[in-house]
Amino acid sequence: MSAGPDGTAVVRRIADLLMEIVGEDRAWSDAVRPDTRLDGELLLESHELAAWSLALRRDYGDHVDLAEHVAGLDIDQIIALTVGDVARLVAEPPEHAEAGSATTTTPDRS
């Protein structure tokens, strides 16, 4: 997938996915910017976020788990979450995403 340095192509694609989920029109999708907040501006309901997470996983791979990502955030981080943050999650290489989601380590028993 090709995108400019600011990830514009990713933002457009994920905004289009969300548009389909929430049943909005093209003008709505075109108004979504990287700094658009999911909670404060888009007013996403939890079921819409879950459906968007599934659509992102379908289109970009299992390493893109928005629902899991949001579950690991505190309330202030959830309120501040933007479309650009989701685009970065989508663009993150699978190896980095898996390493970043590991919460436990195996002790060295040598």
Short mmCIF file of N, CA, C and O in Angstrom, two decimals:
data_model
loop_
_atom_site.label_atom_id
_atom_site.label_comp_id
_atom_site.label_asym_id
_atom_site.label_seq_id
_atom_site.Cartn_x
_atom_site.Cartn_y
_atom_site.Cartn_z
N MET A 1 0.84 -1.17 0.00
CA MET A 1 0.00 0.00 0.00
C MET A 1 0.88 1.22 0.00
O MET A 1 1.80 1.33 0.77
N SER A 2 0.58 2.15 -0.84
CA SER A 2 1.40 3.33 -0.95
C SER A 2 0.76 4.47 -0.16
O SER A 2 -0.43 4.65 -0.17
N ALA A 3 1.60 5.18 0.54
CA ALA A 3 1.13 6.33 1.30
C ALA A 3 2.22 7.36 1.35
O ALA A 3 3.39 7.04 1.28
N GLY A 4 1.81 8.60 1.48
CA GLY A 4 2.77 9.68 1.62
C GLY A 4 3.38 9.64 3.00
O GLY A 4 3.02 8.82 3.83
N PRO A 5 4.31 10.54 3.27
CA PRO A 5 4.97 10.54 4.56
C PRO A 5 4.01 10.74 5.73
O PRO A 5 4.28 10.32 6.82
N ASP A 6 2.88 11.37 5.47
CA ASP A 6 1.94 11.60 6.56
C ASP A 6 0.90 10.49 6.68
O ASP A 6 0.00 10.56 7.50
N GLY A 7 1.01 9.44 5.87
CA GLY A 7 0.08 8.32 5.94
C GLY A 7 -1.30 8.64 5.40
O GLY A 7 -2.28 8.00 5.78
N THR A 8 -1.40 9.60 4.51
CA THR A 8 -2.69 10.04 3.99
C THR A 8 -3.49 8.90 3.37
O THR A 8 -4.70 8.79 3.60
N ALA A 9 -2.84 8.04 2.63
CA ALA A 9 -3.56 6.92 1.99
C ALA A 9 -4.14 5.98 3.03
O ALA A 9 -5.27 5.49 2.88
N VAL A 10 -3.41 5.72 4.10
CA VAL A 10 -3.92 4.85 5.17
C VAL A 10 -5.10 5.52 5.86
O VAL A 10 -6.13 4.88 6.10
N VAL A 11 -4.98 6.79 6.17
CA VAL A 11 -6.07 7.51 6.82
C VAL A 11 -7.32 7.47 5.96
O VAL A 11 -8.42 7.21 6.45
N ARG A 12 -7.18 7.71 4.66
CA ARG A 12 -8.34 7.69 3.76
C ARG A 12 -8.99 6.31 3.76
O ARG A 12 -10.21 6.19 3.82
N ARG A 13 -8.18 5.27 3.66
CA ARG A 13 -8.73 3.91 3.60
C ARG A 13 -9.43 3.53 4.89
O ARG A 13 -10.52 2.96 4.87
N ILE A 14 -8.82 3.83 6.03
CA ILE A 14 -9.47 3.45 7.28
C ILE A 14 -10.71 4.32 7.55
O ILE A 14 -11.66 3.85 8.15
N ALA A 15 -10.69 5.56 7.09
CA ALA A 15 -11.88 6.41 7.19
C ALA A 15 -13.01 5.85 6.33
O ALA A 15 -14.18 5.86 6.73
N ASP A 16 -12.67 5.35 5.15
CA ASP A 16 -13.68 4.74 4.28
C ASP A 16 -14.26 3.47 4.91
O ASP A 16 -15.47 3.22 4.82
N LEU A 17 -13.42 2.67 5.55
CA LEU A 17 -13.92 1.48 6.25
C LEU A 17 -14.90 1.89 7.34
O LEU A 17 -15.97 1.30 7.50
N LEU A 18 -14.52 2.91 8.11
CA LEU A 18 -15.38 3.37 9.19
C LEU A 18 -16.68 3.95 8.65
O LEU A 18 -17.75 3.73 9.22
N MET A 19 -16.60 4.66 7.54
CA MET A 19 -17.79 5.23 6.90
C MET A 19 -18.81 4.12 6.59
O MET A 19 -20.01 4.27 6.84
N GLU A 20 -18.32 3.00 6.07
CA GLU A 20 -19.20 1.88 5.75
C GLU A 20 -19.85 1.32 7.01
O GLU A 20 -21.03 0.96 7.01
N ILE A 21 -19.08 1.26 8.09
CA ILE A 21 -19.58 0.68 9.34
C ILE A 21 -20.64 1.56 9.98
O ILE A 21 -21.68 1.07 10.44
N VAL A 22 -20.41 2.87 10.01
CA VAL A 22 -21.35 3.76 10.70
C VAL A 22 -22.47 4.26 9.78
O VAL A 22 -23.39 4.92 10.23
N GLY A 23 -22.39 3.94 8.49
CA GLY A 23 -23.46 4.29 7.57
C GLY A 23 -23.50 5.76 7.20
O GLY A 23 -24.57 6.30 6.93
N GLU A 24 -22.35 6.39 7.16
CA GLU A 24 -22.28 7.81 6.78
C GLU A 24 -21.99 7.93 5.28
O GLU A 24 -21.78 6.95 4.60
N ASP A 25 -21.97 9.17 4.80
CA ASP A 25 -21.74 9.41 3.38
C ASP A 25 -20.30 9.84 3.11
O ASP A 25 -19.50 9.99 4.02
N ARG A 26 -19.99 10.03 1.85
CA ARG A 26 -18.63 10.39 1.41
C ARG A 26 -18.17 11.71 2.03
O ARG A 26 -17.02 11.85 2.40
N ALA A 27 -19.06 12.67 2.16
CA ALA A 27 -18.68 13.96 2.75
C ALA A 27 -18.20 13.76 4.19
O ALA A 27 -17.24 14.41 4.63
N TRP A 28 -18.84 12.87 4.91
CA TRP A 28 -18.42 12.55 6.28
C TRP A 28 -17.01 11.99 6.27
O TRP A 28 -16.15 12.43 7.03
N SER A 29 -16.77 11.00 5.41
CA SER A 29 -15.46 10.37 5.31
C SER A 29 -14.38 11.37 4.91
O SER A 29 -13.27 11.36 5.44
N ASP A 30 -14.72 12.25 3.97
CA ASP A 30 -13.75 13.25 3.51
C ASP A 30 -13.36 14.24 4.61
O ASP A 30 -12.29 14.84 4.56
N ALA A 31 -14.24 14.42 5.60
CA ALA A 31 -13.96 15.35 6.70
C ALA A 31 -13.07 14.74 7.78
O ALA A 31 -12.57 15.44 8.65
N VAL A 32 -12.88 13.41 7.73
CA VAL A 32 -12.04 12.74 8.73
C VAL A 32 -10.57 13.02 8.41
O VAL A 32 -10.12 12.82 7.29
N ARG A 33 -9.85 13.52 9.41
CA ARG A 33 -8.43 13.86 9.29
C ARG A 33 -7.62 13.04 10.29
O ARG A 33 -8.19 12.46 11.22
N PRO A 34 -6.32 13.02 10.16
CA PRO A 34 -5.51 12.29 11.14
C PRO A 34 -5.73 12.73 12.58
O PRO A 34 -5.66 11.91 13.50
N ASP A 35 -6.03 14.01 12.80
CA ASP A 35 -6.22 14.50 14.17
C ASP A 35 -7.66 14.41 14.67
O ASP A 35 -7.97 14.84 15.77
N THR A 36 -8.54 13.78 13.89
CA THR A 36 -9.93 13.59 14.31
C THR A 36 -9.97 12.57 15.44
O THR A 36 -9.47 11.46 15.30
N ARG A 37 -10.58 12.97 16.57
CA ARG A 37 -10.65 12.08 17.73
C ARG A 37 -11.82 11.12 17.60
O ARG A 37 -12.92 11.50 17.20
N LEU A 38 -11.57 9.84 17.94
CA LEU A 38 -12.60 8.81 17.82
C LEU A 38 -13.75 9.06 18.79
O LEU A 38 -14.91 8.88 18.44
N ASP A 39 -13.41 9.48 20.00
CA ASP A 39 -14.44 9.66 21.01
C ASP A 39 -15.10 11.03 20.92
O ASP A 39 -16.31 11.14 20.78
N GLY A 40 -14.31 12.08 20.96
CA GLY A 40 -14.84 13.43 21.05
C GLY A 40 -15.45 13.98 19.78
O GLY A 40 -16.34 14.82 19.84
N GLU A 41 -14.98 13.52 18.63
CA GLU A 41 -15.50 14.07 17.36
C GLU A 41 -16.35 13.06 16.59
O GLU A 41 -17.40 13.41 16.06
N LEU A 42 -15.89 11.83 16.50
CA LEU A 42 -16.65 10.83 15.75
C LEU A 42 -17.74 10.18 16.59
O LEU A 42 -18.68 9.59 16.06
N LEU A 43 -17.59 10.29 17.92
CA LEU A 43 -18.57 9.75 18.86
C LEU A 43 -18.87 8.27 18.59
O LEU A 43 -20.03 7.85 18.57
N LEU A 44 -17.81 7.49 18.40
CA LEU A 44 -17.98 6.07 18.10
C LEU A 44 -18.55 5.31 19.29
O LEU A 44 -18.12 5.49 20.43
N GLU A 45 -19.50 4.47 19.01
CA GLU A 45 -20.05 3.55 20.01
C GLU A 45 -19.14 2.33 20.09
O GLU A 45 -18.39 2.03 19.14
N SER A 46 -19.21 1.60 21.18
CA SER A 46 -18.33 0.44 21.37
C SER A 46 -18.53 -0.61 20.28
O SER A 46 -17.57 -1.21 19.80
N HIS A 47 -19.77 -0.83 19.85
CA HIS A 47 -20.02 -1.83 18.80
C HIS A 47 -19.44 -1.38 17.45
O HIS A 47 -19.01 -2.20 16.65
N GLU A 48 -19.41 -0.06 17.21
CA GLU A 48 -18.81 0.45 15.98
C GLU A 48 -17.29 0.28 16.02
O GLU A 48 -16.68 -0.08 15.01
N LEU A 49 -16.70 0.54 17.18
CA LEU A 49 -15.27 0.35 17.34
C LEU A 49 -14.90 -1.12 17.14
O LEU A 49 -13.92 -1.44 16.47
N ALA A 50 -15.71 -2.03 17.70
CA ALA A 50 -15.46 -3.46 17.54
C ALA A 50 -15.59 -3.88 16.07
O ALA A 50 -14.76 -4.64 15.56
N ALA A 51 -16.59 -3.38 15.38
CA ALA A 51 -16.76 -3.70 13.96
C ALA A 51 -15.62 -3.14 13.14
O ALA A 51 -15.13 -3.79 12.20
N TRP A 52 -15.15 -1.93 13.46
CA TRP A 52 -14.01 -1.33 12.76
C TRP A 52 -12.76 -2.15 13.01
O TRP A 52 -11.98 -2.41 12.09
N SER A 53 -12.58 -2.61 14.24
CA SER A 53 -11.43 -3.46 14.56
C SER A 53 -11.43 -4.73 13.71
O SER A 53 -10.40 -5.11 13.15
N LEU A 54 -12.59 -5.36 13.57
CA LEU A 54 -12.69 -6.56 12.74
C LEU A 54 -12.38 -6.26 11.28
O LEU A 54 -11.69 -7.03 10.60
N ALA A 55 -12.89 -5.14 10.78
CA ALA A 55 -12.64 -4.76 9.38
C ALA A 55 -11.15 -4.47 9.16
O ALA A 55 -10.59 -4.85 8.12
N LEU A 56 -10.52 -3.81 10.12
CA LEU A 56 -9.08 -3.53 10.00
C LEU A 56 -8.27 -4.82 10.00
O LEU A 56 -7.34 -4.97 9.21
N ARG A 57 -8.64 -5.76 10.86
CA ARG A 57 -7.94 -7.05 10.89
C ARG A 57 -8.12 -7.80 9.57
O ARG A 57 -7.18 -8.41 9.06
N ARG A 58 -9.33 -7.75 9.04
CA ARG A 58 -9.62 -8.42 7.77
C ARG A 58 -8.77 -7.84 6.65
O ARG A 58 -8.19 -8.57 5.85
N ASP A 59 -8.66 -6.52 6.59
CA ASP A 59 -7.97 -5.85 5.49
C ASP A 59 -6.46 -5.75 5.67
O ASP A 59 -5.73 -5.70 4.68
N TYR A 60 -5.99 -5.68 6.90
CA TYR A 60 -4.56 -5.43 7.14
C TYR A 60 -3.84 -6.55 7.88
O TYR A 60 -2.63 -6.51 8.02
N GLY A 61 -4.56 -7.53 8.38
CA GLY A 61 -3.92 -8.66 9.05
C GLY A 61 -4.23 -8.70 10.54
O GLY A 61 -4.65 -7.72 11.14
N ASP A 62 -4.02 -9.88 11.11
CA ASP A 62 -4.36 -10.11 12.51
C ASP A 62 -3.54 -9.27 13.49
O ASP A 62 -3.94 -9.08 14.63
N HIS A 63 -2.39 -8.77 13.04
CA HIS A 63 -1.58 -7.94 13.94
C HIS A 63 -2.23 -6.59 14.23
O HIS A 63 -1.86 -5.90 15.17
N VAL A 64 -3.22 -6.21 13.43
CA VAL A 64 -3.93 -4.95 13.64
C VAL A 64 -5.17 -5.26 14.48
O VAL A 64 -6.21 -5.64 13.95
N ASP A 65 -5.04 -5.12 15.78
CA ASP A 65 -6.15 -5.41 16.69
C ASP A 65 -6.49 -4.15 17.48
O ASP A 65 -5.98 -3.92 18.57
N LEU A 66 -7.34 -3.34 16.89
CA LEU A 66 -7.72 -2.07 17.50
C LEU A 66 -8.41 -2.28 18.84
O LEU A 66 -8.14 -1.55 19.80
N ALA A 67 -9.28 -3.28 18.93
CA ALA A 67 -10.00 -3.52 20.19
C ALA A 67 -9.01 -3.84 21.31
O ALA A 67 -9.13 -3.31 22.42
N GLU A 68 -8.02 -4.67 21.03
CA GLU A 68 -7.01 -5.00 22.04
C GLU A 68 -6.19 -3.76 22.40
O GLU A 68 -5.88 -3.52 23.56
N HIS A 69 -5.84 -2.98 21.39
CA HIS A 69 -5.07 -1.76 21.62
C HIS A 69 -5.83 -0.81 22.56
O HIS A 69 -5.28 -0.31 23.53
N VAL A 70 -7.10 -0.61 22.27
CA VAL A 70 -7.92 0.30 23.08
C VAL A 70 -8.08 -0.25 24.50
O VAL A 70 -8.06 0.51 25.47
N ALA A 71 -8.21 -1.57 24.63
CA ALA A 71 -8.36 -2.17 25.95
C ALA A 71 -7.15 -1.91 26.85
O ALA A 71 -7.28 -1.87 28.07
N GLY A 72 -5.98 -1.69 26.24
CA GLY A 72 -4.78 -1.42 27.01
C GLY A 72 -4.56 0.05 27.34
O GLY A 72 -3.55 0.41 27.97
N LEU A 73 -5.48 0.91 26.94
CA LEU A 73 -5.34 2.36 27.18
C LEU A 73 -6.08 2.78 28.43
O LEU A 73 -7.10 2.17 28.79
N ASP A 74 -5.60 3.85 29.07
CA ASP A 74 -6.37 4.41 30.18
C ASP A 74 -7.41 5.37 29.59
O ASP A 74 -7.41 5.66 28.40
N ILE A 75 -8.29 5.87 30.43
CA ILE A 75 -9.41 6.68 29.96
C ILE A 75 -8.96 7.94 29.22
O ILE A 75 -9.53 8.30 28.19
N ASP A 76 -7.92 8.60 29.71
CA ASP A 76 -7.43 9.81 29.03
C ASP A 76 -6.86 9.48 27.65
O ASP A 76 -7.03 10.26 26.71
N GLN A 77 -6.20 8.33 27.52
CA GLN A 77 -5.66 7.92 26.23
C GLN A 77 -6.78 7.56 25.26
O GLN A 77 -6.68 7.84 24.06
N ILE A 78 -7.83 6.96 25.76
CA ILE A 78 -8.98 6.63 24.91
C ILE A 78 -9.63 7.91 24.39
O ILE A 78 -9.95 8.02 23.21
N ILE A 79 -9.80 8.87 25.27
CA ILE A 79 -10.41 10.14 24.88
C ILE A 79 -9.57 10.85 23.83
O ILE A 79 -10.09 11.47 22.90
N ALA A 80 -8.24 10.73 23.94
CA ALA A 80 -7.33 11.42 23.02
C ALA A 80 -7.04 10.64 21.74
O ALA A 80 -6.42 11.17 20.82
N LEU A 81 -7.50 9.39 21.63
CA LEU A 81 -7.20 8.53 20.48
C LEU A 81 -7.72 9.15 19.19
O LEU A 81 -8.89 9.54 19.10
N THR A 82 -6.85 9.23 18.18
CA THR A 82 -7.21 9.84 16.90
C THR A 82 -7.17 8.83 15.76
O THR A 82 -6.61 7.73 15.89
N VAL A 83 -7.71 9.25 14.63
CA VAL A 83 -7.65 8.44 13.41
C VAL A 83 -6.17 8.23 13.02
O VAL A 83 -5.80 7.16 12.56
N GLY A 84 -5.35 9.24 13.22
CA GLY A 84 -3.92 9.11 12.94
C GLY A 84 -3.26 8.04 13.80
O GLY A 84 -2.38 7.31 13.34
N ASP A 85 -3.68 7.92 15.06
CA ASP A 85 -3.17 6.86 15.93
C ASP A 85 -3.54 5.50 15.37
O ASP A 85 -2.72 4.57 15.36
N VAL A 86 -4.77 5.36 14.89
CA VAL A 86 -5.21 4.10 14.29
C VAL A 86 -4.42 3.83 13.01
O VAL A 86 -4.00 2.69 12.75
N ALA A 87 -4.16 4.85 12.21
CA ALA A 87 -3.37 4.69 10.98
C ALA A 87 -1.96 4.20 11.32
O ALA A 87 -1.42 3.35 10.61
N ARG A 88 -1.38 4.72 12.39
CA ARG A 88 -0.04 4.25 12.80
C ARG A 88 -0.09 2.79 13.23
O ARG A 88 0.82 2.02 12.94
N LEU A 89 -1.14 2.40 13.92
CA LEU A 89 -1.32 1.00 14.31
C LEU A 89 -1.40 0.11 13.08
O LEU A 89 -0.79 -0.96 13.03
N VAL A 90 -2.14 0.55 12.08
CA VAL A 90 -2.29 -0.20 10.83
C VAL A 90 -0.96 -0.31 10.10
O VAL A 90 -0.61 -1.36 9.57
N ALA A 91 -0.20 0.79 10.09
CA ALA A 91 1.05 0.82 9.32
C ALA A 91 2.22 0.14 10.04
O ALA A 91 3.24 -0.13 9.41
N GLU A 92 2.05 -0.15 11.32
CA GLU A 92 3.12 -0.78 12.09
C GLU A 92 3.40 -2.19 11.56
O GLU A 92 2.47 -2.96 11.36
N PRO A 93 4.67 -2.50 11.34
CA PRO A 93 5.00 -3.85 10.85
C PRO A 93 4.56 -4.92 11.85
O PRO A 93 4.60 -4.68 13.05
N PRO A 94 4.12 -6.09 11.37
CA PRO A 94 3.63 -7.15 12.27
C PRO A 94 4.63 -7.54 13.35
O PRO A 94 4.24 -7.77 14.48
N GLU A 95 5.91 -7.59 13.03
CA GLU A 95 6.91 -7.99 14.03
C GLU A 95 6.92 -7.01 15.18
O GLU A 95 7.02 -7.38 16.34
N HIS A 96 6.84 -5.72 14.88
CA HIS A 96 6.87 -4.68 15.91
C HIS A 96 5.60 -4.73 16.74
O HIS A 96 5.63 -4.58 17.96
N ALA A 97 4.46 -4.97 16.10
CA ALA A 97 3.19 -5.03 16.81
C ALA A 97 3.17 -6.20 17.79
O ALA A 97 2.73 -6.07 18.92
N GLU A 98 3.69 -7.35 17.37
CA GLU A 98 3.70 -8.51 18.24
C GLU A 98 4.65 -8.30 19.41
O GLU A 98 4.34 -8.63 20.54
N ALA A 99 5.81 -7.72 19.15
CA ALA A 99 6.77 -7.47 20.22
C ALA A 99 6.22 -6.45 21.20
O ALA A 99 6.39 -6.58 22.40
N GLY A 100 5.50 -5.46 20.71
CA GLY A 100 4.95 -4.43 21.57
C GLY A 100 3.78 -4.90 22.40
O GLY A 100 3.47 -4.33 23.43
N SER A 101 3.11 -5.98 21.99
CA SER A 101 1.96 -6.44 22.73
C SER A 101 2.32 -7.51 23.76
O SER A 101 1.48 -7.91 24.54
N ALA A 102 3.57 -7.97 23.76
CA ALA A 102 3.98 -8.97 24.74
C ALA A 102 3.99 -8.36 26.13
O ALA A 102 4.56 -7.31 26.35
N THR A 103 3.35 -9.04 27.08
CA THR A 103 3.27 -8.52 28.43
C THR A 103 4.06 -9.34 29.43
O THR A 103 4.24 -8.93 30.55
N THR A 104 4.49 -10.51 29.03
CA THR A 104 5.26 -11.35 29.95
C THR A 104 6.56 -11.76 29.29
O THR A 104 6.66 -11.82 28.06
N THR A 105 7.53 -12.08 30.11
CA THR A 105 8.78 -12.60 29.60
C THR A 105 9.07 -13.93 30.24
O THR A 105 8.63 -14.21 31.36
N THR A 106 9.79 -14.75 29.53
CA THR A 106 10.18 -16.05 30.04
C THR A 106 11.53 -15.93 30.71
O THR A 106 12.47 -15.41 30.10
N PRO A 107 11.64 -16.36 31.97
CA PRO A 107 12.95 -16.22 32.64
C PRO A 107 13.98 -17.13 32.00
O PRO A 107 13.67 -18.22 31.52
N ASP A 108 15.21 -16.70 32.00
CA ASP A 108 16.33 -17.48 31.46
C ASP A 108 16.73 -18.51 32.50
O ASP A 108 17.13 -18.16 33.61
N ARG A 109 16.62 -19.77 32.16
CA ARG A 109 16.92 -20.85 33.11
C ARG A 109 18.20 -21.58 32.74
O ARG A 109 18.32 -22.76 33.00
N SER A 110 19.16 -20.90 32.17
CA SER A 110 20.39 -21.58 31.79
C SER A 110 21.39 -21.64 32.89
O SER A 110 21.36 -21.08 33.89
#
